[in-house]
Amino acid sequence: NAGVTQTPKFRVLKTGQSMTLLCAQDMNHEYMYWYRQDPGMGLRLIHYSVGEGTTAKGEVPDGYNVSRLKKQNFLLGLESAAPSQTSVYFCASTRAGLRQPQHFGDGTRLSIL
Amino acid sequence: GQQLNQSPQSMFIQEGEDVSMNCTSSSIFNTWLWYKQDPGEGPVLLIALYKAGELTSNGRLTAQFGITRKDSFLNISASIPSDVGIYFCAGQPYNQAGTALIFGKGTTLSVSS
């Protein structure tokens, strides 16, 4: 009963390093999302995907790239990490259509030094 | 972009007290969701609302979708220590199925026994 799985759970990077966060869902959901959560800010959308091979920008996309090569996976990349990207990142997925609530993973805590 | 105003920002209550929190928007939503987030975990869906005026309960939790489609509230009755956490409202803009949710900034609930 995995649902939405994020890896890694924690990571510390140096400024300028790159890394990829992986989100995997086993519910055959069409839509997937990446959010970041900062203190007092709620969750803000970075990028999302409505299907395999398609991605779109959210509210705060700068400094991030994404890919959806397989339906079950949604990757979030940081090409050159900056301290401002220190945050908790959440992945979510949902079925297509109206009245479909989003299901979240447990988050990836990323610190950029 | 669209924003949700969630209040109060934080609450400190005694065990057994009732709690009420709400969210308002300047635009119409076709879905209102209430999530709870425990420390170190992702948001977990509590209640989903899909029709204006809808009143839905989940145990001690009750939520309503405002008739104007621009607001929602969540009530928790007879609070217990495990109710501690951050509660988020989230809305899906009208006629935009598949797009990401817009989140409020959260209400942090503390319960003393």
mmCIF file of N, CA and C in Angstrom, chain B residues 2-72:
data_model
loop_
_atom_site.group_PDB
_atom_site.id
_atom_site.type_symbol
_atom_site.label_atom_id
_atom_site.label_comp_id
_atom_site.label_asym_id
_atom_site.label_seq_id
_atom_site.Cartn_x
_atom_site.Cartn_y
_atom_site.Cartn_z
ATOM 1 N N GLN B 2 -3.898 33.482 -7.574
ATOM 2 C CA GLN B 2 -4.971 33.325 -6.601
ATOM 3 C C GLN B 2 -4.404 32.972 -5.241
ATOM 4 N N GLN B 3 -5.099 33.436 -4.211
ATOM 5 C CA GLN B 3 -4.656 33.163 -2.861
ATOM 6 C C GLN B 3 -5.841 32.759 -2.006
ATOM 7 N N LEU B 4 -5.524 31.957 -1.012
ATOM 8 C CA LEU B 4 -6.511 31.613 0.002
ATOM 9 C C LEU B 4 -6.085 32.251 1.309
ATOM 10 N N ASN B 5 -7.036 32.845 1.987
ATOM 11 C CA ASN B 5 -6.776 33.414 3.293
ATOM 12 C C ASN B 5 -7.290 32.444 4.349
ATOM 13 N N GLN B 6 -6.374 31.866 5.093
ATOM 14 C CA GLN B 6 -6.745 30.888 6.114
ATOM 15 C C GLN B 6 -6.526 31.496 7.481
ATOM 16 N N SER B 7 -7.517 31.327 8.346
ATOM 17 C CA SER B 7 -7.394 31.858 9.700
ATOM 18 C C SER B 7 -8.059 30.926 10.698
ATOM 19 N N PRO B 8 -7.611 30.945 11.953
ATOM 20 C CA PRO B 8 -6.462 31.718 12.417
ATOM 21 C C PRO B 8 -5.141 31.062 12.010
ATOM 22 N N GLN B 9 -4.061 31.765 12.195
ATOM 23 C CA GLN B 9 -2.746 31.226 11.851
ATOM 24 C C GLN B 9 -2.347 30.139 12.841
ATOM 25 N N SER B 10 -2.725 30.327 14.124
ATOM 26 C CA SER B 10 -2.416 29.329 15.142
ATOM 27 C C SER B 10 -3.473 29.373 16.237
ATOM 28 N N MET B 11 -3.593 28.257 16.921
ATOM 29 C CA MET B 11 -4.565 28.147 18.011
ATOM 30 C C MET B 11 -3.961 27.325 19.138
ATOM 31 N N PHE B 12 -4.209 27.776 20.353
ATOM 32 C CA PHE B 12 -3.762 27.060 21.542
ATOM 33 C C PHE B 12 -5.007 26.782 22.385
ATOM 34 N N ILE B 13 -5.362 25.519 22.507
ATOM 35 C CA ILE B 13 -6.615 25.195 23.186
ATOM 36 C C ILE B 13 -6.392 24.102 24.216
ATOM 37 N N GLN B 14 -7.413 23.946 25.056
ATOM 38 C CA GLN B 14 -7.405 22.876 26.056
ATOM 39 C C GLN B 14 -8.099 21.656 25.476
ATOM 40 N N GLU B 15 -7.639 20.500 25.900
ATOM 41 C CA GLU B 15 -8.285 19.250 25.490
ATOM 42 C C GLU B 15 -9.774 19.321 25.818
ATOM 43 N N GLY B 16 -10.600 18.892 24.878
ATOM 44 C CA GLY B 16 -12.037 18.901 25.086
ATOM 45 C C GLY B 16 -12.741 20.091 24.451
ATOM 46 N N GLU B 17 -11.997 21.131 24.129
ATOM 47 C CA GLU B 17 -12.591 22.313 23.498
ATOM 48 C C GLU B 17 -12.890 22.047 22.024
ATOM 49 N N ASP B 18 -13.812 22.832 21.496
ATOM 50 C CA ASP B 18 -14.104 22.781 20.069
ATOM 51 C C ASP B 18 -13.227 23.802 19.340
ATOM 52 N N VAL B 19 -12.959 23.517 18.069
ATOM 53 C CA VAL B 19 -12.073 24.347 17.266
ATOM 54 C C VAL B 19 -12.765 24.696 15.958
ATOM 55 N N SER B 20 -12.546 25.903 15.484
ATOM 56 C CA SER B 20 -13.078 26.298 14.187
ATOM 57 C C SER B 20 -12.033 27.086 13.419
ATOM 58 N N MET B 21 -11.862 26.769 12.163
ATOM 59 C CA MET B 21 -10.940 27.491 11.289
ATOM 60 C C MET B 21 -11.593 27.650 9.925
ATOM 61 N N ASN B 22 -11.157 28.662 9.175
ATOM 62 C CA ASN B 22 -11.823 28.879 7.896
ATOM 63 C C ASN B 22 -10.873 29.392 6.839
ATOM 64 N N CYS B 23 -11.335 29.313 5.626
ATOM 65 C CA CYS B 23 -10.593 29.806 4.471
ATOM 66 C C CYS B 23 -11.509 30.608 3.582
ATOM 67 N N THR B 24 -10.987 31.693 3.040
ATOM 68 C CA THR B 24 -11.753 32.504 2.104
ATOM 69 C C THR B 24 -10.915 32.786 0.869
ATOM 70 N N SER B 25 -11.622 33.006 -0.226
ATOM 71 C CA SER B 25 -10.962 33.291 -1.495
ATOM 72 C C SER B 25 -11.673 34.433 -2.192
ATOM 73 N N SER B 26 -10.954 35.127 -3.042
ATOM 74 C CA SER B 26 -11.572 36.202 -3.819
ATOM 75 C C SER B 26 -12.217 35.660 -5.088
ATOM 76 N N SER B 27 -11.936 34.402 -5.415
ATOM 77 C CA SER B 27 -12.513 33.818 -6.622
ATOM 78 C C SER B 27 -13.243 32.519 -6.288
ATOM 79 N N ILE B 28 -13.982 32.028 -7.259
ATOM 80 C CA ILE B 28 -14.811 30.843 -7.059
ATOM 81 C C ILE B 28 -13.990 29.560 -7.158
ATOM 82 N N PHE B 29 -14.285 28.623 -6.277
ATOM 83 C CA PHE B 29 -13.653 27.317 -6.323
ATOM 84 C C PHE B 29 -14.711 26.248 -6.544
ATOM 85 N N ASN B 30 -14.343 25.163 -7.221
ATOM 86 C CA ASN B 30 -15.302 24.070 -7.399
ATOM 87 C C ASN B 30 -15.008 22.902 -6.474
ATOM 88 N N THR B 31 -13.930 22.996 -5.739
ATOM 89 C CA THR B 31 -13.566 21.959 -4.783
ATOM 90 C C THR B 31 -12.875 22.606 -3.592
ATOM 91 N N TRP B 32 -13.253 22.155 -2.400
ATOM 92 C CA TRP B 32 -12.535 22.556 -1.201
ATOM 93 C C TRP B 32 -12.069 21.283 -0.498
ATOM 94 N N LEU B 33 -10.814 21.284 -0.096
ATOM 95 C CA LEU B 33 -10.258 20.139 0.611
ATOM 96 C C LEU B 33 -9.626 20.610 1.907
ATOM 97 N N TRP B 34 -9.691 19.760 2.917
ATOM 98 C CA TRP B 34 -9.011 20.043 4.179
ATOM 99 C C TRP B 34 -8.018 18.919 4.452
ATOM 100 N N TYR B 35 -6.772 19.316 4.692
ATOM 101 C CA TYR B 35 -5.693 18.381 4.968
ATOM 102 C C TYR B 35 -5.133 18.640 6.363
ATOM 103 N N LYS B 36 -4.558 17.571 6.936
ATOM 104 C CA LYS B 36 -3.804 17.717 8.179
ATOM 105 C C LYS B 36 -2.387 17.214 7.945
ATOM 106 N N GLN B 37 -1.423 17.941 8.490
ATOM 107 C CA GLN B 37 -0.032 17.546 8.362
ATOM 108 C C GLN B 37 0.585 17.366 9.740
ATOM 109 N N ASP B 38 1.082 16.161 9.997
ATOM 110 C CA ASP B 38 1.820 15.889 11.226
ATOM 111 C C ASP B 38 3.304 16.141 10.971
ATOM 112 N N PRO B 39 4.072 16.425 12.014
ATOM 113 C CA PRO B 39 5.503 16.709 11.824
ATOM 114 C C PRO B 39 6.221 15.591 11.078
ATOM 115 N N GLY B 40 6.990 15.979 10.060
ATOM 116 C CA GLY B 40 7.784 15.016 9.314
ATOM 117 C C GLY B 40 7.011 14.185 8.315
ATOM 118 N N GLU B 41 5.761 14.536 8.092
ATOM 119 C CA GLU B 41 4.954 13.771 7.159
ATOM 120 C C GLU B 41 4.295 14.686 6.144
ATOM 121 N N GLY B 42 3.734 14.085 5.109
ATOM 122 C CA GLY B 42 3.013 14.854 4.122
ATOM 123 C C GLY B 42 1.583 15.106 4.547
ATOM 124 N N PRO B 43 0.910 16.050 3.888
ATOM 125 C CA PRO B 43 -0.498 16.312 4.212
ATOM 126 C C PRO B 43 -1.363 15.086 3.943
ATOM 127 N N VAL B 44 -2.314 14.876 4.821
ATOM 128 C CA VAL B 44 -3.249 13.766 4.686
ATOM 129 C C VAL B 44 -4.652 14.334 4.564
ATOM 130 N N LEU B 45 -5.394 13.869 3.590
ATOM 131 C CA LEU B 45 -6.727 14.392 3.345
ATOM 132 C C LEU B 45 -7.674 14.031 4.481
ATOM 133 N N LEU B 46 -8.401 15.053 4.984
ATOM 134 C CA LEU B 46 -9.394 14.848 6.030
ATOM 135 C C LEU B 46 -10.799 14.815 5.436
ATOM 136 N N ILE B 47 -11.139 15.856 4.700
ATOM 137 C CA ILE B 47 -12.490 15.999 4.156
ATOM 138 C C ILE B 47 -12.391 16.650 2.783
ATOM 139 N N ALA B 48 -13.219 16.177 1.852
ATOM 140 C CA ALA B 48 -13.314 16.760 0.517
ATOM 141 C C ALA B 48 -14.739 17.245 0.296
ATOM 142 N N LEU B 49 -14.868 18.435 -0.268
ATOM 143 C CA LEU B 49 -16.166 19.056 -0.511
ATOM 144 C C LEU B 49 -16.265 19.439 -1.970
ATOM 145 N N TYR B 50 -17.386 19.084 -2.622
ATOM 146 C CA TYR B 50 -17.478 19.278 -4.059
ATOM 147 C C TYR B 50 -18.686 20.084 -4.511
ATOM 148 N N LYS B 51 -19.600 20.382 -3.598
ATOM 149 C CA LYS B 51 -20.810 21.125 -3.975
ATOM 150 C C LYS B 51 -21.027 22.280 -3.016
ATOM 151 N N ALA B 52 -21.449 23.415 -3.573
ATOM 152 C CA ALA B 52 -21.749 24.575 -2.749
ATOM 153 C C ALA B 52 -22.824 24.211 -1.728
ATOM 154 N N GLY B 53 -22.573 24.582 -0.479
ATOM 155 C CA GLY B 53 -23.506 24.275 0.596
ATOM 156 C C GLY B 53 -23.291 22.922 1.241
ATOM 157 N N GLU B 54 -22.457 22.098 0.664
ATOM 158 C CA GLU B 54 -22.238 20.740 1.178
ATOM 159 C C GLU B 54 -21.649 20.786 2.580
ATOM 160 N N LEU B 55 -22.204 19.977 3.457
ATOM 161 C CA LEU B 55 -21.731 19.844 4.831
ATOM 162 C C LEU B 55 -21.350 18.389 5.027
ATOM 163 N N THR B 56 -20.101 18.139 5.375
ATOM 164 C CA THR B 56 -19.612 16.759 5.476
ATOM 165 C C THR B 56 -18.900 16.547 6.800
ATOM 166 N N SER B 57 -19.118 15.387 7.396
ATOM 167 C CA SER B 57 -18.468 15.054 8.659
ATOM 168 C C SER B 57 -17.575 13.840 8.500
ATOM 169 N N ASN B 58 -16.516 13.823 9.312
ATOM 170 C CA ASN B 58 -15.597 12.695 9.376
ATOM 171 C C ASN B 58 -15.224 12.539 10.840
ATOM 172 N N GLY B 59 -16.009 11.737 11.554
ATOM 173 C CA GLY B 59 -15.792 11.606 12.993
ATOM 174 C C GLY B 59 -16.097 12.910 13.706
ATOM 175 N N ARG B 60 -15.102 13.435 14.420
ATOM 176 C CA ARG B 60 -15.290 14.696 15.146
ATOM 177 C C ARG B 60 -15.080 15.924 14.261
ATOM 178 N N LEU B 61 -14.769 15.712 13.005
ATOM 179 C CA LEU B 61 -14.525 16.818 12.092
ATOM 180 C C LEU B 61 -15.749 17.076 11.219
ATOM 181 N N THR B 62 -16.040 18.350 11.029
ATOM 182 C CA THR B 62 -17.128 18.764 10.148
ATOM 183 C C THR B 62 -16.622 19.907 9.291
ATOM 184 N N ALA B 63 -16.910 19.855 8.001
ATOM 185 C CA ALA B 63 -16.491 20.927 7.108
ATOM 186 C C ALA B 63 -17.650 21.292 6.195
ATOM 187 N N GLN B 64 -17.657 22.549 5.767
ATOM 188 C CA GLN B 64 -18.701 23.006 4.861
ATOM 189 C C GLN B 64 -18.126 23.801 3.706
ATOM 190 N N PHE B 65 -18.726 23.624 2.564
ATOM 191 C CA PHE B 65 -18.424 24.350 1.342
ATOM 192 C C PHE B 65 -19.385 25.534 1.294
ATOM 193 N N GLY B 66 -18.859 26.743 1.359
ATOM 194 C CA GLY B 66 -19.708 27.916 1.415
ATOM 195 C C GLY B 66 -20.591 28.077 0.183
ATOM 196 N N ILE B 67 -21.765 28.621 0.383
ATOM 197 C CA ILE B 67 -22.729 28.785 -0.700
ATOM 198 C C ILE B 67 -22.203 29.698 -1.797
ATOM 199 N N THR B 68 -21.402 30.674 -1.432
ATOM 200 C CA THR B 68 -20.839 31.583 -2.434
ATOM 201 C C THR B 68 -19.704 30.939 -3.230
ATOM 202 N N ARG B 69 -19.275 29.753 -2.834
ATOM 203 C CA ARG B 69 -18.145 29.022 -3.439
ATOM 204 C C ARG B 69 -16.795 29.683 -3.153
ATOM 205 N N LYS B 70 -16.798 30.684 -2.263
ATOM 206 C CA LYS B 70 -15.563 31.401 -1.992
ATOM 207 C C LYS B 70 -15.040 31.162 -0.582
ATOM 208 N N ASP B 71 -15.646 30.241 0.144
ATOM 209 C CA ASP B 71 -15.157 30.012 1.494
ATOM 210 C C ASP B 71 -15.517 28.614 1.984
ATOM 211 N N SER B 72 -14.805 28.197 3.030
ATOM 212 C CA SER B 72 -15.048 26.905 3.647
ATOM 213 C C SER B 72 -14.596 26.976 5.089
#
